[in-house]
Each structure stands twice: as structure tokens, then as C-alpha cells.
mmCIF file of C-alpha atoms in Angstrom:
data_model
loop_
_atom_site.group_PDB
_atom_site.id
_atom_site.type_symbol
_atom_site.label_atom_id
_atom_site.label_comp_id
_atom_site.label_asym_id
_atom_site.label_seq_id
_atom_site.Cartn_x
_atom_site.Cartn_y
_atom_site.Cartn_z
ATOM 1 C CA MET A 1 88.511 212.349 253.010
ATOM 2 C CA VAL A 2 90.417 213.828 255.636
ATOM 3 C CA ALA A 3 92.002 210.889 257.017
ATOM 4 C CA LEU A 4 92.855 209.848 253.027
ATOM 5 C CA ARG A 5 94.575 213.293 252.774
ATOM 6 C CA ALA A 6 96.446 212.974 255.902
ATOM 7 C CA PHE A 7 97.827 209.618 254.842
ATOM 8 C CA ALA A 8 98.762 210.891 251.364
ATOM 9 C CA ASP A 9 100.597 213.938 253.117
ATOM 10 C CA LYS A 10 102.341 211.327 255.320
ATOM 11 C CA SER A 11 103.483 209.162 252.389
ATOM 12 C CA VAL A 12 104.713 212.300 250.565
ATOM 13 C CA GLU A 13 106.868 213.442 253.749
ATOM 14 C CA HIS A 14 108.363 209.910 254.205
ATOM 15 C CA ILE A 15 109.581 210.039 250.779
ATOM 16 C CA ARG A 16 110.788 213.702 250.958
ATOM 17 C CA ARG A 17 112.525 212.858 254.211
ATOM 18 C CA MET A 18 114.671 209.996 252.414
ATOM 19 C CA GLU A 19 115.343 211.670 249.281
ATOM 20 C CA ASN A 20 116.500 214.927 250.698
ATOM 21 C CA PRO A 21 120.427 214.128 250.901
ATOM 22 C CA GLU A 22 121.198 215.974 254.191
ATOM 23 C CA THR A 23 118.144 214.851 255.919
ATOM 24 C CA ASN A 24 118.930 211.157 254.588
ATOM 25 C CA LYS A 25 122.602 211.488 256.159
ATOM 26 C CA GLY A 26 121.142 212.522 259.424
ATOM 27 C CA VAL A 27 118.677 209.458 259.433
ATOM 28 C CA LEU A 28 121.409 207.214 258.579
ATOM 29 C CA ALA A 29 123.598 208.780 261.492
ATOM 30 C CA GLU A 30 120.451 207.995 263.727
ATOM 31 C CA LEU A 31 120.232 204.311 262.627
ATOM 32 C CA GLU A 32 124.057 204.015 263.295
ATOM 33 C CA ASP A 33 123.418 204.886 266.788
ATOM 34 C CA LEU A 34 120.595 202.480 267.169
ATOM 35 C CA ILE A 35 122.411 199.759 265.598
ATOM 36 C CA GLY A 36 125.702 200.830 267.818
ATOM 37 C CA HIS A 37 128.157 200.379 264.702
ATOM 38 C CA LEU A 38 129.684 203.675 263.028
ATOM 39 C CA PHE A 39 130.167 202.750 259.221
ATOM 40 C CA LYS A 40 132.993 203.770 257.237
ATOM 41 C CA ASN A 41 131.279 202.716 254.346
ATOM 42 C CA ILE A 42 128.018 204.647 255.008
ATOM 43 C CA ALA A 43 126.830 202.995 251.442
ATOM 44 C CA LEU A 44 126.391 199.894 252.795
ATOM 45 C CA LEU A 45 123.820 200.852 255.195
ATOM 46 C CA GLU A 46 122.191 202.823 252.850
ATOM 47 C CA GLU A 47 122.114 199.716 250.784
ATOM 48 C CA ALA A 48 120.734 197.506 253.400
ATOM 49 C CA VAL A 49 117.876 199.889 253.967
ATOM 50 C CA THR A 50 116.441 200.313 250.315
ATOM 51 C CA THR A 51 113.825 198.117 248.988
ATOM 52 C CA SER A 52 113.352 197.395 245.238
ATOM 53 C CA SER A 53 110.257 199.560 245.315
ATOM 54 C CA TYR A 54 112.079 202.813 246.365
ATOM 55 C CA VAL A 55 113.600 203.826 243.235
ATOM 56 C CA THR A 56 113.839 201.706 239.923
ATOM 57 C CA GLY A 57 117.732 200.388 239.248
ATOM 58 C CA ALA A 58 118.901 201.663 242.536
ATOM 59 C CA SER A 59 120.925 199.061 244.715
ATOM 60 C CA ASN A 60 118.561 197.450 247.422
ATOM 61 C CA TYR A 61 118.878 195.296 250.167
ATOM 62 C CA GLN A 62 118.669 191.781 248.696
ATOM 63 C CA ARG A 63 122.435 191.064 248.339
ATOM 64 C CA LEU A 64 123.368 192.062 251.955
ATOM 65 C CA GLU A 65 120.635 190.086 253.043
ATOM 66 C CA PHE A 66 121.793 187.021 251.429
ATOM 67 C CA LEU A 67 124.890 187.458 253.328
ATOM 68 C CA GLY A 68 123.265 188.655 256.574
ATOM 69 C CA ASP A 69 121.077 185.406 256.503
ATOM 70 C CA ARG A 70 124.541 183.223 256.584
ATOM 71 C CA VAL A 71 126.176 185.395 259.164
ATOM 72 C CA VAL A 72 123.525 185.241 261.561
ATOM 73 C CA SER A 73 122.839 181.435 260.845
ATOM 74 C CA LEU A 74 126.387 180.748 261.772
ATOM 75 C CA ILE A 75 126.252 182.889 264.774
ATOM 76 C CA LEU A 76 123.141 180.827 266.153
ATOM 77 C CA ALA A 77 124.824 177.523 265.102
ATOM 78 C CA GLU A 78 127.682 178.406 266.909
ATOM 79 C CA LYS A 79 125.961 179.472 270.062
ATOM 80 C CA LEU A 80 123.539 176.283 270.047
ATOM 81 C CA ILE A 81 126.367 173.864 269.805
ATOM 82 C CA MET A 82 127.954 175.338 272.844
ATOM 83 C CA SER A 83 125.149 173.298 274.645
ATOM 84 C CA GLU A 84 126.296 169.813 275.090
ATOM 85 C CA SER A 85 122.495 168.674 276.186
ATOM 86 C CA LEU A 86 121.370 169.330 272.247
ATOM 87 C CA ASP A 87 121.312 166.675 269.746
ATOM 88 C CA GLU A 88 121.732 167.633 265.879
ATOM 89 C CA GLY A 89 117.967 167.691 265.396
ATOM 90 C CA GLU A 90 117.237 169.779 268.542
ATOM 91 C CA MET A 91 119.629 172.175 267.336
ATOM 92 C CA THR A 92 118.377 172.186 264.079
ATOM 93 C CA PHE A 93 114.816 172.700 265.156
ATOM 94 C CA LEU A 94 115.830 175.756 267.404
ATOM 95 C CA LYS A 95 117.904 177.473 264.991
ATOM 96 C CA SER A 96 114.929 177.405 262.758
ATOM 97 C CA GLU A 97 112.644 178.781 265.379
ATOM 98 C CA LEU A 98 115.081 181.795 265.962
ATOM 99 C CA GLU A 99 115.677 182.335 262.405
ATOM 100 C CA LYS A 100 111.949 182.924 261.605
ATOM 101 C CA ASN A 101 110.861 186.031 260.213
ATOM 102 C CA ASN A 102 108.818 187.083 262.957
ATOM 103 C CA GLN A 103 111.518 186.850 265.517
ATOM 104 C CA LEU A 104 113.953 188.730 263.198
ATOM 105 C CA ALA A 105 111.353 191.389 262.554
ATOM 106 C CA GLU A 106 110.748 191.777 266.278
ATOM 107 C CA PHE A 107 114.331 192.441 266.345
ATOM 108 C CA GLY A 108 113.942 194.979 263.802
ATOM 109 C CA GLU A 109 110.889 196.400 265.645
ATOM 110 C CA THR A 110 112.689 196.870 268.991
ATOM 111 C CA ILE A 111 114.893 199.655 267.552
ATOM 112 C CA GLY A 112 111.889 201.189 265.087
ATOM 113 C CA LEU A 113 113.895 199.699 261.821
ATOM 114 C CA ARG A 114 110.876 200.228 259.863
ATOM 115 C CA ASN A 115 110.929 203.734 260.302
ATOM 116 C CA TYR A 116 114.407 203.832 258.476
ATOM 117 C CA ILE A 117 113.593 201.815 255.601
ATOM 118 C CA ARG A 118 113.657 203.479 252.051
ATOM 119 C CA ALA A 119 110.563 202.117 250.507
ATOM 120 C CA GLY A 120 107.911 203.094 247.908
ATOM 121 C CA GLU A 121 105.124 203.001 250.689
ATOM 122 C CA THR A 122 104.967 204.611 254.378
ATOM 123 C CA SER A 123 106.592 202.747 257.370
ATOM 124 C CA GLU A 124 103.135 201.542 258.428
ATOM 125 C CA ASN A 125 102.630 199.383 255.020
ATOM 126 C CA ILE A 126 106.169 197.874 255.132
ATOM 127 C CA SER A 127 105.614 193.979 256.011
ATOM 128 C CA LYS A 128 107.317 191.801 258.822
ATOM 129 C CA LYS A 129 108.965 189.953 256.307
ATOM 130 C CA VAL A 130 110.544 193.379 254.794
ATOM 131 C CA VAL A 131 111.697 194.222 258.172
ATOM 132 C CA ALA A 132 113.126 190.942 258.945
ATOM 133 C CA ASP A 133 114.988 190.905 255.363
ATOM 134 C CA VAL A 134 116.551 194.519 256.112
ATOM 135 C CA PHE A 135 117.308 193.249 259.704
ATOM 136 C CA GLU A 136 119.654 190.673 257.963
ATOM 137 C CA ALA A 137 120.825 192.948 255.343
ATOM 138 C CA ILE A 138 121.939 195.308 258.090
ATOM 139 C CA CYS A 139 123.934 192.421 259.556
ATOM 140 C CA GLY A 140 125.454 191.776 256.320
ATOM 141 C CA ALA A 141 126.367 195.316 256.135
ATOM 142 C CA ILE A 142 128.093 195.431 259.513
ATOM 143 C CA TYR A 143 130.043 192.370 258.449
ATOM 144 C CA LEU A 144 131.332 194.028 255.251
ATOM 145 C CA ASP A 145 132.176 196.905 256.925
ATOM 146 C CA THR A 146 134.196 195.465 259.696
ATOM 147 C CA GLU A 147 137.681 194.246 259.695
ATOM 148 C CA GLU A 148 138.208 190.759 258.521
ATOM 149 C CA THR A 149 139.542 189.307 262.046
ATOM 150 C CA ILE A 150 136.816 190.722 264.255
ATOM 151 C CA ARG A 151 133.649 190.561 261.408
ATOM 152 C CA ILE A 152 131.707 187.992 263.237
ATOM 153 C CA LYS A 153 132.133 189.335 266.671
ATOM 154 C CA GLU A 154 130.959 192.640 265.600
ATOM 155 C CA VAL A 155 127.875 191.354 264.475
ATOM 156 C CA GLU A 156 127.424 188.987 267.255
ATOM 157 C CA ARG A 157 127.549 192.227 269.520
ATOM 158 C CA PHE A 158 124.898 193.588 267.427
ATOM 159 C CA LEU A 159 122.402 190.855 268.221
ATOM 160 C CA GLN A 160 123.534 190.633 271.672
ATOM 161 C CA LYS A 161 121.306 193.952 271.975
ATOM 162 C CA PHE A 162 118.525 191.534 271.421
ATOM 163 C CA ASN A 163 119.519 189.455 274.359
ATOM 164 C CA ILE A 164 120.132 186.712 271.617
ATOM 165 C CA SER A 165 121.777 184.226 274.067
ATOM 166 C CA GLU A 166 118.810 184.578 276.820
ATOM 167 C CA ARG A 167 116.294 183.989 273.682
ATOM 168 C CA ILE A 168 118.090 180.531 273.114
ATOM 169 C CA LYS A 169 117.785 179.531 276.441
ATOM 170 C CA ALA A 170 113.955 180.489 276.659
ATOM 171 C CA GLU A 171 113.724 178.720 273.275
ATOM 172 C CA MET A 172 115.305 175.503 274.887
ATOM 173 C CA LEU A 173 112.993 175.552 277.704
ATOM 174 C CA THR A 174 109.446 176.502 275.741
ATOM 175 C CA ALA A 175 110.591 173.583 273.297
ATOM 176 C CA GLY A 176 111.167 170.871 276.192
ATOM 177 C CA ASP A 177 107.878 169.482 275.656
ATOM 178 C CA PHE A 178 107.716 170.031 272.054
ATOM 179 C CA LEU A 179 111.255 168.579 270.740
ATOM 180 C CA PRO A 180 110.850 164.477 271.954
ATOM 181 C CA ILE A 181 107.369 164.184 270.141
ATOM 182 C CA ARG A 182 108.626 165.945 267.024
ATOM 183 C CA ASN A 183 111.952 163.785 267.313
ATOM 184 C CA GLN A 184 109.596 160.572 267.502
ATOM 185 C CA PHE A 185 107.634 161.532 264.712
ATOM 186 C CA GLU A 186 111.005 162.531 262.642
ATOM 187 C CA ASN A 187 112.710 159.369 263.423
ATOM 188 C CA LYS A 188 109.487 157.070 262.485
ATOM 189 C CA PHE A 189 109.035 159.081 259.382
ATOM 190 C CA ARG A 190 112.816 158.147 258.311
ATOM 191 C CA GLU A 191 112.298 154.862 259.286
ATOM 192 C CA LEU A 192 109.551 154.197 256.703
ATOM 193 C CA ASN A 193 111.080 156.756 254.042
ATOM 194 C CA ARG A 194 114.488 156.819 254.541
ATOM 195 C CA CYS A 195 114.624 160.385 254.105
ATOM 196 C CA ASN A 196 114.161 163.650 256.474
ATOM 197 C CA PRO A 197 110.866 165.286 256.166
ATOM 198 C CA GLU A 198 109.882 168.831 255.674
ATOM 199 C CA ILE A 199 106.974 170.044 257.453
ATOM 200 C CA GLU A 200 104.782 172.980 256.822
ATOM 201 C CA PHE A 201 101.703 174.128 258.911
ATOM 202 C CA ARG A 202 98.504 176.412 257.808
ATOM 203 C CA TYR A 203 97.393 178.354 260.793
ATOM 204 C CA ARG A 204 94.378 179.961 262.028
ATOM 205 C CA SER A 205 93.961 182.647 264.580
ATOM 206 C CA VAL A 206 91.117 184.218 266.492
ATOM 207 C CA GLY A 207 91.302 187.420 268.719
ATOM 208 C CA GLU A 208 93.093 190.585 269.273
ATOM 209 C CA ALA A 209 96.612 191.086 268.351
ATOM 210 C CA HIS A 210 97.774 190.624 271.990
ATOM 211 C CA GLN A 211 95.892 187.828 273.194
ATOM 212 C CA LYS A 212 95.490 185.608 269.807
ATOM 213 C CA ARG A 213 94.664 182.114 269.995
ATOM 214 C CA TRP A 214 96.150 179.436 267.302
ATOM 215 C CA GLN A 215 94.851 176.382 265.371
ATOM 216 C CA ILE A 216 96.532 174.470 262.728
ATOM 217 C CA ASP A 217 94.240 174.078 259.782
ATOM 218 C CA GLU A 218 96.543 171.971 257.735
ATOM 219 C CA CYS A 219 99.512 169.719 258.149
ATOM 220 C CA ALA A 220 101.281 168.925 254.887
ATOM 221 C CA ILE A 221 104.937 167.162 254.504
ATOM 222 C CA LYS A 222 107.670 166.733 251.896
ATOM 223 C CA ALA A 223 109.702 164.073 251.926
ATOM 224 C CA ASP A 224 111.706 164.535 248.710
ATOM 225 C CA PRO A 225 113.093 168.128 248.604
ATOM 226 C CA THR A 226 112.527 168.160 244.785
ATOM 227 C CA GLY A 227 108.971 167.310 245.513
ATOM 228 C CA GLU A 228 105.543 168.681 246.647
ATOM 229 C CA TYR A 229 104.238 168.948 250.054
ATOM 230 C CA VAL A 230 101.569 166.331 250.692
ATOM 231 C CA THR A 231 98.383 167.095 252.830
ATOM 232 C CA LEU A 232 98.137 164.891 255.808
ATOM 233 C CA THR A 233 94.415 163.990 255.613
ATOM 234 C CA GLY A 234 92.941 164.816 258.915
ATOM 235 C CA VAL A 235 95.686 166.313 261.174
ATOM 236 C CA LYS A 236 94.953 169.254 262.444
ATOM 237 C CA SER A 237 94.232 171.067 265.655
ATOM 238 C CA ASN A 238 90.778 170.410 267.440
ATOM 239 C CA ASN A 239 91.218 173.163 270.080
ATOM 240 C CA TRP A 240 92.755 176.530 270.107
ATOM 241 C CA PHE A 241 96.037 177.385 271.626
ATOM 242 C CA ALA A 242 97.924 180.366 273.005
ATOM 243 C CA SER A 243 100.924 179.966 270.992
ATOM 244 C CA LYS A 244 101.492 178.623 267.397
ATOM 245 C CA LYS A 245 104.265 176.043 269.085
ATOM 246 C CA ASP A 246 101.571 174.496 271.244
ATOM 247 C CA ALA A 247 99.234 174.083 268.421
ATOM 248 C CA GLU A 248 102.156 172.449 266.314
ATOM 249 C CA TRP A 249 102.811 170.125 269.036
ATOM 250 C CA ASP A 250 99.327 168.875 268.851
ATOM 251 C CA ALA A 251 99.447 168.432 265.136
ATOM 252 C CA ILE A 252 102.812 166.847 265.100
ATOM 253 C CA ALA A 253 101.253 164.415 268.147
ATOM 254 C CA GLN A 254 98.609 163.569 265.636
ATOM 255 C CA ALA A 255 100.721 163.091 262.718
ATOM 256 C CA PHE A 256 102.994 160.692 264.810
ATOM 257 C CA ARG A 257 99.815 158.662 265.879
ATOM 258 C CA TYR A 258 98.776 158.588 262.336
ATOM 259 C CA MET A 259 102.136 156.858 261.393
ATOM 260 C CA GLU A 260 101.760 154.509 263.940
ATOM 261 C CA GLU A 261 98.314 153.197 262.853
#
């Protein structure tokens, strides 16, 4: 009962903190410091951190997230194309890895972003997907708030707070073993089906958060962009792996052998 009351009190305090105009102004100023961008139009930042569950009818982050997603994607593509050792398939794979919700949510968590999100629930209950979406919305807000000639550079400067260039290099190293077998699989698939495959994995995990192990429970593929995913029967991990990527590598290797038969 005490824990429940404490939770309720915390929820009320969170909402009051964000609804008080003076407090809200201070909260946004704190976030500006963390972002490293002083907004000319503070309403953009306010919109970027507001969810649809906060106040019915209020502007929320979704439009800015739509823009931010494209801006982040362009910046990543530009950085990847500077590496002449990567082909198109490798660049596409690496960009998708860097754009995943858990990666963007991690960037948001680095600056404590969930504590600044205006939502109908407490910060602890805000999902990682929402944190990732709000992060992209902030990128969109920075883009619109900046002079046209330096918009991309200003968003890139924000992303560099999270060592984006170093993360790209790290992804290139860790993907070194995975990319060749994935490329072989995709090339074989294109040879047989004359189209690009879309692969989806269903994961299973065990262990505590800091030492989880992963297994692919199911691997599905979609050949037609308008079609449905088809499960590859029998393609799944037989072992547990320290990372999702290693589990995916194992499943893709099986899928490749499956097509070779």
C-alpha cells in the first residue's frame, strides 16, 4: 500500500512539474543545456517532447519525429558513404543497425531524456520506443530551428555528443563476420526470387539485463514488399549467444544452407 501511494504521488508530481508554466520553462532550459542547442523557437522543443497521451488535442512529437528520422538517416548515409570499403548492401545493413530503436533510445538515455518527456505516465513507464521517437523528434526540432545553410551540420553536431562516428566504426568491426554470410544469403535469394528479401527475427532471451543471452526463436522472410512474412521452417538458433547479432548470424547461416539444399 505504501509503495502504491508513493507511485501515485510520484505520478502526480511528474504531471505537476510539467504543467506549471514557470517550472516547465526551467525544465526545457535544462534540456537545452543537455542538447547543446539554444532554441530560437522553444515551442519546437516543447512539441518534440510531448506525447499524444499527455494532453488530448495538444501538438505532439510525431510530425517532428517524421522529419528527424529522415535527417538522421541522411547524416548516417553521408558518413557511411565516406568509407569506400563498403558496398551498397553493407551500408544499408550498417545504417539499419544504427537506426534501430534501441540504439537511438540509448542515445536518449545518455542525456536522461525520459525525465523530460511530457507523457500521461511516469518517466519509468515510458517505453524505449517512445524515447527513441522523441530523440528523433528533437533532431527534427533542431533542424527546423536552425538557419537553412547549417541545418544538417547543427543536427550532426548534436549527434556527435554520442560519438556517432566512433559507433559507426565499431559497427563496421563487429559486423565484419556477419556481413559476408548475410550478403551471400541475400544474393542467393535474389538469384532465386529476383527481388530483395526483408528478414525479420523473433528473439528469446534469458538472464539478467546486464548479462542477457539471446536465441532466435523464429526467422521469417518477405519477398514482396506488399506481401506477408513467411516463416522459414526449422531456421532458428540451437545455442544461446551473448548478443542479438551473433544469434542473427547463426540463423542467417542456417537460412543460407537451407536455400543451398
